[in-house]
Coordinates of C-alpha atoms in Angstrom, one line a residue:
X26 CA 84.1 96.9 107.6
X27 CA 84.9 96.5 103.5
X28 CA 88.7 96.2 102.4
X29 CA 89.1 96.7 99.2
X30 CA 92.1 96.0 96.9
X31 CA 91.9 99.8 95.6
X32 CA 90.4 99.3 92.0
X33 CA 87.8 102.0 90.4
X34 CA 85.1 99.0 90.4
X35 CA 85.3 98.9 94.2
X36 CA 87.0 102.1 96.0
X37 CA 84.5 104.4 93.3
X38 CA 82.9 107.4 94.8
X39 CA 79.4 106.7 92.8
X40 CA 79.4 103.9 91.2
X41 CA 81.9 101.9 93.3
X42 CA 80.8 98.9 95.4
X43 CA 81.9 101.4 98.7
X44 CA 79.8 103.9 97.8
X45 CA 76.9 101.4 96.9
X46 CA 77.0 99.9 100.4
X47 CA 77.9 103.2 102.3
X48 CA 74.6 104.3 101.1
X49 CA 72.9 101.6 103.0
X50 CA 75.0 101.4 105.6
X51 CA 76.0 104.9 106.4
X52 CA 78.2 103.4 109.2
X53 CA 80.2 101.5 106.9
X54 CA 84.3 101.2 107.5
X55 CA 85.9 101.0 104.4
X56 CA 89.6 100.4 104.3
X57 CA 91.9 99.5 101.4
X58 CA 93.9 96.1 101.5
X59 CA 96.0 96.6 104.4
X60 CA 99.1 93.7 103.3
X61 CA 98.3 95.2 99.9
X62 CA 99.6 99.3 100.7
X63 CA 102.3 98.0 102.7
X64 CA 103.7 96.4 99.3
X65 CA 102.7 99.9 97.7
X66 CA 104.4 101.7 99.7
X67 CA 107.9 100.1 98.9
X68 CA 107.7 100.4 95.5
X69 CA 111.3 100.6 93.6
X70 CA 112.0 103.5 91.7
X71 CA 115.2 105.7 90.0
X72 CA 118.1 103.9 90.9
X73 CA 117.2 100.9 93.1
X74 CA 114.9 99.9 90.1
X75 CA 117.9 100.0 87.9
X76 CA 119.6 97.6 90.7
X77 CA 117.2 95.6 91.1
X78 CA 116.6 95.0 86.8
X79 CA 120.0 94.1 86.9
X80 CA 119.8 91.8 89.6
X81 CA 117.2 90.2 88.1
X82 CA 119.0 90.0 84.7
X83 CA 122.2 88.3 86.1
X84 CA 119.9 85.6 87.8
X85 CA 117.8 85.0 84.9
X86 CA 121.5 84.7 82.9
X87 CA 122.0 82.0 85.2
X88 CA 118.8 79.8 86.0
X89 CA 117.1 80.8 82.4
X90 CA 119.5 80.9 79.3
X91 CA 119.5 76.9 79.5
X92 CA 119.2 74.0 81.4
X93 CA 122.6 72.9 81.2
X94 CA 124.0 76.2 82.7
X95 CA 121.5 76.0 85.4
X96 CA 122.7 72.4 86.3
X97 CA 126.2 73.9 86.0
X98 CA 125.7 76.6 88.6
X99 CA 124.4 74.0 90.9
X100 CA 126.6 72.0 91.0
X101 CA 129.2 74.5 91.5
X102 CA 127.3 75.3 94.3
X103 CA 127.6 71.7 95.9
X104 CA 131.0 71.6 95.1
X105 CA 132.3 75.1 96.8
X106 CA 129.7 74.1 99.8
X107 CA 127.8 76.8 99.4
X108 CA 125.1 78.0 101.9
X109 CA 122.5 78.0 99.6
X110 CA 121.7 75.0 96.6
X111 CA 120.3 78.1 94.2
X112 CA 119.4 81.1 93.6
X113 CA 115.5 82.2 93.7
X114 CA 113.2 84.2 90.9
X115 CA 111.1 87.3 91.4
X116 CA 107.5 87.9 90.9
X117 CA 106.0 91.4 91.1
X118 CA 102.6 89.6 91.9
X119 CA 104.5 87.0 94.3
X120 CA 105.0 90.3 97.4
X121 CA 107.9 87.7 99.3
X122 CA 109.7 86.8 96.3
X123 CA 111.5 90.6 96.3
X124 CA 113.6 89.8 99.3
X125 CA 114.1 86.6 99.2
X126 CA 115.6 86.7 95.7
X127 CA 117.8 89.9 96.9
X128 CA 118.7 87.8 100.1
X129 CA 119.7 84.6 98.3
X130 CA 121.7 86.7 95.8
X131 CA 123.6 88.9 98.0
X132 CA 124.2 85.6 100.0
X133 CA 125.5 83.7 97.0
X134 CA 128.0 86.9 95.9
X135 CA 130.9 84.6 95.8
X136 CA 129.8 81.3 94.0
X137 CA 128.2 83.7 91.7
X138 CA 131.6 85.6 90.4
X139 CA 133.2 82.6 90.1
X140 CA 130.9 81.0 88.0
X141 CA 130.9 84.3 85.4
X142 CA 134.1 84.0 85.3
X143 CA 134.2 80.3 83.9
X144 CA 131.6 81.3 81.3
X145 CA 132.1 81.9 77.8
X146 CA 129.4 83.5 76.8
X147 CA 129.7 87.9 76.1
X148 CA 126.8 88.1 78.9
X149 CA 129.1 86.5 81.5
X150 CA 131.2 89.5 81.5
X151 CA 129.1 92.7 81.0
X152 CA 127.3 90.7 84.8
X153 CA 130.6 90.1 85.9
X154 CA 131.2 93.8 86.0
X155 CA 128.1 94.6 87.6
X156 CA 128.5 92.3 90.4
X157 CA 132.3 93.3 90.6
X158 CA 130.8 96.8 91.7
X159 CA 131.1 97.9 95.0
X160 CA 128.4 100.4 94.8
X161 CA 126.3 98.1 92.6
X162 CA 126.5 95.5 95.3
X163 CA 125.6 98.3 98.4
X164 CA 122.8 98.6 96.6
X165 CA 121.7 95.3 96.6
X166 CA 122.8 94.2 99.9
X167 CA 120.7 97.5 101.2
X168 CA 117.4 96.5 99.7
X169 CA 118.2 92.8 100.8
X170 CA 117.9 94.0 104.3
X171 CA 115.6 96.5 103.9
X172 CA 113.1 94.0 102.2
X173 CA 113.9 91.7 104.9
X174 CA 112.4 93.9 107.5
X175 CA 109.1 94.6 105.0
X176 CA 108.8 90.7 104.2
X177 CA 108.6 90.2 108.3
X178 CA 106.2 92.8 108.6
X179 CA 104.1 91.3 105.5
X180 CA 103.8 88.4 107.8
X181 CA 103.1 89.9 110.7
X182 CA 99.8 90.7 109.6
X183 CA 99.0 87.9 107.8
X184 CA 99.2 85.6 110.9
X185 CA 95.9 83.7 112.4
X186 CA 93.6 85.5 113.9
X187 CA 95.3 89.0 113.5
X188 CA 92.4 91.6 114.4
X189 CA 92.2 95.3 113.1
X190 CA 94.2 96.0 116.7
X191 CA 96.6 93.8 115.7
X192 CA 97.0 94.9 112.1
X193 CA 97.3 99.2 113.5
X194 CA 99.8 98.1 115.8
X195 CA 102.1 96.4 113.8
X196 CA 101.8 99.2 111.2
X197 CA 102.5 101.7 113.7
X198 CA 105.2 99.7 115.2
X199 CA 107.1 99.7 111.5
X200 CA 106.4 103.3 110.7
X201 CA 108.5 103.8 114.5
X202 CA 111.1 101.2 113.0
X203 CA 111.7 103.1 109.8
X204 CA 112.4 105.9 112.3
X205 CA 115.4 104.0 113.8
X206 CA 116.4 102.7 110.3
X207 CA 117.2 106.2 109.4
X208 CA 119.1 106.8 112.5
X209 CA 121.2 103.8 111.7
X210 CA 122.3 104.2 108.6
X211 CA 122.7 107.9 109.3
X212 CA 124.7 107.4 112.3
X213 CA 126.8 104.7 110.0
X214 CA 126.3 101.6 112.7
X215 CA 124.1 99.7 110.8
X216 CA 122.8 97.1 113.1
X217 CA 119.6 96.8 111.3
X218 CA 121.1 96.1 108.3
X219 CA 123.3 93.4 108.5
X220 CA 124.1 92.2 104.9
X221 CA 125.0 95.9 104.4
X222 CA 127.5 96.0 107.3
X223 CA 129.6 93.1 105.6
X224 CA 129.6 94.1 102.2
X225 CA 130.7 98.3 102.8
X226 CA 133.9 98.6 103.9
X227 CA 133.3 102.1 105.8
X228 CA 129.9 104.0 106.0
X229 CA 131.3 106.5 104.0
X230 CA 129.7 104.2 101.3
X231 CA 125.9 104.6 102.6
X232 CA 124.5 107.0 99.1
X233 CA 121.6 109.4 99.3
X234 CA 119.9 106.7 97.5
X235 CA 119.4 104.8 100.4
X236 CA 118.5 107.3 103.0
X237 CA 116.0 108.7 100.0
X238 CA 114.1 105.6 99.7
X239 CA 113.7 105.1 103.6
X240 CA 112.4 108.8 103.9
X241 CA 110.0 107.9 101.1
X242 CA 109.0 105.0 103.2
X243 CA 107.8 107.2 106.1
X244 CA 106.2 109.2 103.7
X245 CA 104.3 106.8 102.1
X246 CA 103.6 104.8 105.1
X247 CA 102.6 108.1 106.6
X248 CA 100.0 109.0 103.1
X249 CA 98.5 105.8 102.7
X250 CA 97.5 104.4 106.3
X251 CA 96.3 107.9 107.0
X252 CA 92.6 106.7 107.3
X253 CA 93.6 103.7 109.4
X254 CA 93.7 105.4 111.9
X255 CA 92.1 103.2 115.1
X256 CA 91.2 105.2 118.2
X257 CA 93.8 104.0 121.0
X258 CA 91.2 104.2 123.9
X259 CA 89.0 101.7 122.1
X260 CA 91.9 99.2 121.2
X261 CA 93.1 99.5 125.8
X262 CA 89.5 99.2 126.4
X263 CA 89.7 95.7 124.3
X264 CA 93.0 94.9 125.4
X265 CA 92.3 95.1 128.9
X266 CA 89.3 96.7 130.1
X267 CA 90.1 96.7 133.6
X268 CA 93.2 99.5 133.2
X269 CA 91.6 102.0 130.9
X270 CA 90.5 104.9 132.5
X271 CA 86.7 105.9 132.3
X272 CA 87.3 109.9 132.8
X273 CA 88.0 110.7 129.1
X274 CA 86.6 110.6 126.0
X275 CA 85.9 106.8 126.0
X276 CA 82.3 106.8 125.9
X277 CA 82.0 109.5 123.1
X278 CA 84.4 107.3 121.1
X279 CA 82.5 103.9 121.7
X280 CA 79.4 105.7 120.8
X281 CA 81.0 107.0 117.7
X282 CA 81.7 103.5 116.7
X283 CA 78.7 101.6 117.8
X284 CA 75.8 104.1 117.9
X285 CA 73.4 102.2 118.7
X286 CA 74.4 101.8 122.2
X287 CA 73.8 104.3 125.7
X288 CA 76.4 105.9 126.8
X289 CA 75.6 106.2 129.8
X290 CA 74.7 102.5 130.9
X291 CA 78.7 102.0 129.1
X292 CA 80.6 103.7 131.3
X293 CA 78.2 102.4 134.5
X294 CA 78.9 99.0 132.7
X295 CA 82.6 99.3 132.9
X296 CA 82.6 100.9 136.2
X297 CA 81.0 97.2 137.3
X298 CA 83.0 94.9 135.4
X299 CA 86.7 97.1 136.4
X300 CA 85.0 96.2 140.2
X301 CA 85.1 92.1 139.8
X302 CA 88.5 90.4 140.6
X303 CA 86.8 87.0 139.1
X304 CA 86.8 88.4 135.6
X305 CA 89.9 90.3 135.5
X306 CA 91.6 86.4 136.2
X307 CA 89.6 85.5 133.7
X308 CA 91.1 87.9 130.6
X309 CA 94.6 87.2 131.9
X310 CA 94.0 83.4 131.5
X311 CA 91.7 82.9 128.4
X312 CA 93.0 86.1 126.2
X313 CA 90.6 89.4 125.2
X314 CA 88.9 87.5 122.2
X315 CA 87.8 84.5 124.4
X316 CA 87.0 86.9 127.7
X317 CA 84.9 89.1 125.4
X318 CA 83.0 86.0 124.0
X319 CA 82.4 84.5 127.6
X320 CA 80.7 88.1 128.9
X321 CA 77.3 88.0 130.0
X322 CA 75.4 90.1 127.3
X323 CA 72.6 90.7 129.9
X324 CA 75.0 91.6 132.9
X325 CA 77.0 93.8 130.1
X326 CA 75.2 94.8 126.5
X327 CA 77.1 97.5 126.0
X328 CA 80.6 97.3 126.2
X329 CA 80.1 93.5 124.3
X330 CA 78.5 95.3 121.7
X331 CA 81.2 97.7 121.5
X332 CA 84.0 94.7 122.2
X333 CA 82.4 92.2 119.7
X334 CA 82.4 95.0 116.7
X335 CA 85.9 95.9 117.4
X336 CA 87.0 91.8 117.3
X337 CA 84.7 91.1 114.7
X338 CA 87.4 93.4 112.4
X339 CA 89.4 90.9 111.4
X340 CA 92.4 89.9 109.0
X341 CA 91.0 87.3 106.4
X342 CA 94.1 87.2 104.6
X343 CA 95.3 83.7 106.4
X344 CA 91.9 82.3 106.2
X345 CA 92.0 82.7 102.4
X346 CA 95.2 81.3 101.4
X347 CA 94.4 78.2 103.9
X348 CA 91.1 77.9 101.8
X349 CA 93.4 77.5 98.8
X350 CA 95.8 75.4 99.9
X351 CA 93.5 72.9 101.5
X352 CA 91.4 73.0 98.6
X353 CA 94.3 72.0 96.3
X354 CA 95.0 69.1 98.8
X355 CA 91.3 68.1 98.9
X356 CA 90.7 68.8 95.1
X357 CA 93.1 65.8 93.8
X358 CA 93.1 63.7 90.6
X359 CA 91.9 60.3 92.5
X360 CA 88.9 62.2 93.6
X361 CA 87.3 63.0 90.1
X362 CA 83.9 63.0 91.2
X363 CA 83.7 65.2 94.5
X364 CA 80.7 67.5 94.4
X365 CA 80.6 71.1 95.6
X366 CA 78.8 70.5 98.4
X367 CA 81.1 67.7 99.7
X368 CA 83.9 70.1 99.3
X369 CA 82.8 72.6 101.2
X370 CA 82.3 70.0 104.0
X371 CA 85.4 69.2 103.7
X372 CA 86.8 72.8 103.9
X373 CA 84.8 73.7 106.4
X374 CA 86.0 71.1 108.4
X375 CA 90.3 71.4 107.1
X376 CA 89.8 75.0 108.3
X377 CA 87.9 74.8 111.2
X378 CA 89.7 75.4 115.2
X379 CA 87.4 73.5 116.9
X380 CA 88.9 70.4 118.5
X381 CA 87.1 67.5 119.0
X382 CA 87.2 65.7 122.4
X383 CA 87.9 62.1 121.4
X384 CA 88.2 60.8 124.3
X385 CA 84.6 61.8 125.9
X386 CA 83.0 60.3 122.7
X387 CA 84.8 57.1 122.6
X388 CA 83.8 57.1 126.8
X389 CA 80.5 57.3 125.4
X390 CA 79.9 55.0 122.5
X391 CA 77.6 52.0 123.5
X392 CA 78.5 49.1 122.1
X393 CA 76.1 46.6 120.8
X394 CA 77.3 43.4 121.3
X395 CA 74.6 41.4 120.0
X396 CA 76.1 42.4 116.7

């Protein structure tokens, strides 16, 4: 499998480094940056841009136009007891930052007015009319929650090791949850969206603006995960093997993703291993990825193979960033003179999961006491 982030270099038809490998690897999977469409899809537009520019404006008024105001603002903040100590920035390339900011904002409404209202400066009050704004602060408080709920699901996927199985489901699981969202607010409860609920007085308040942008949600949820679409039988089968029914079309799908092996000597495979008590305990205590590991590749070559290739699809995303952070840690400015080979060592061994037993190698030191 190849994941791409979706530039010409590498999603390219000819020339592309997709197309390049698919050509020597006919059986190649290639898929666009998973983390990466889910921000695409939520992309601000019309009206919520607008909202979200001024937003943006009225913190950058406050934490940018100088020091001293910043200081100001923050101690206001200690002084009315505030929730929060300040308010956050936004990055485009920083995918979190959107909510958060929103959420700290929305959460800081109060502190906010009051200090534009203290300030002298023309800015002060062309902000403290925005924020004064009912509908300007639905708005707000709608994509707070709504950003929320795309912020959780940015993590989701990004936790350690997340396979492809894990990735679909919590993909489809969202694109279900953007079904309910529209139900809520068109029903006027709003119990997914909690910062909403406070600041409307009545849901006659909810705008087209908001049920537009979750519709365009499911659309572009819907568009741009299209091709990630995992065959359900295969993600049971690695699940749990031992519930998954072998009548079907199983096999043909295994052989679709694995050609190499027989699908005949699969399904008697499964048949076997569904029959032993001993390894069923086995996946309920160690897990699938373990259970799959542990298989006897000579009792069961076939459904390993087509267990291993389906594990082997994996998220790298928390692997990365781990490699970054610890190389930051490891990479300090006392250690002026560490090699590249000594720091891959030493990432190799910040990121590694494997545990070592202490106490069985101290049990087995010999001491030399002649020394």
């Amino acid at each position: 499998m190849l994941v791409t982030d979706g530039a010409p270099s590498m999603t390219g038809k000819v020339n592309g480094l997709a197309a390049r490998w698919s050509a020597v690897a006919p059986q190649l999977i290639s898929l666009h940056c998973i983390v990466h469409q889910a921000v695409l899809c939520a992309k601000l537009s019309g009206a919520l841009k607008t909202t979200m520019d001024s937003v943006m404006a009225i913190i950058n008024f406050i934490r940018s136009t100088s020091s001293l105001q910043h200081r100001l603002f923050r101690m206001l903040l200690s002084e009315m007891s505030a929730e929060h100590h300040d308010l956050l920035l936004h990055n485009d390339v920083r995918w979190l930052s959107k909510g958060k900011a929103l959420e700290r904002f929305c959460g800081l409404r109060e502190e906010i007015i009051t200090f534009l209202r203290g300030s002298k400066q023309k800015k002060a009050e062309t902000h403290l009319s925005r924020i004064l704004d009912d509908n300007f602060m639905a708005d707000a408080c709608f994509m707070s929650d709504i950003f929320k709920h795309l912020n959780d699901l940015n993590l989701g996927l990004q936790g350690r090791d997340k396979t492809v199985i894990d990735l679909v489901e919590q993909m489809r699981a969202f694109q279900v949850k953007l079904d309910l969202f529209a139900n809520d607010l068109s029903t006027g409860r709003m119990l997914h969206f909690p910062t909403l609920r406070k600041c409307i007085s009545s849901p006659a308040q909810i705008t087209d603006v908001m049920t537009d942008f979750i519709a365009m949600l499911k659309n572009n949820f819907a568009g741009r995960l299209d091709g990630l679409d995992l065959p359900t039988e295969l993600a049971v089968f690695v699940r749990d093997p031992f519930t998954v029914a072998i009548e079907g079309d199983l096999s043909a799908r295994a052989k679709k993703l694995v050609p190499s092996i027989d699908e005949g000597k699969f399904t008697l495979e499964l048949v076997d291993m569904q029959s032993s008590v001993t390894m069923a305990q086995e996946l309920s205590t160690n897990g699938p990825a373990m259970f799959w590991t542990d298989v006897n590749a000579h009792q069961f070559p076939n459904i390993k193979k087509v267990a291993i290739v389906m594990l082997s699809m994996f998220g790298s995303t928390y692997t990365c960033e781990s490699s970054f952070s610890h190389m930051n840690s490891i990479k300090s400015n006392s250690r002026c003179s560490l090699t590249d080979h000594t720091l891959h060592q030493c990432l190799r061994i910040a990121l590694t999961t494997y545990e070592p037993k202490v106490t069985a190698l101290v049990q087995n030191k010999r001491c030399h006491f002649s020394h």
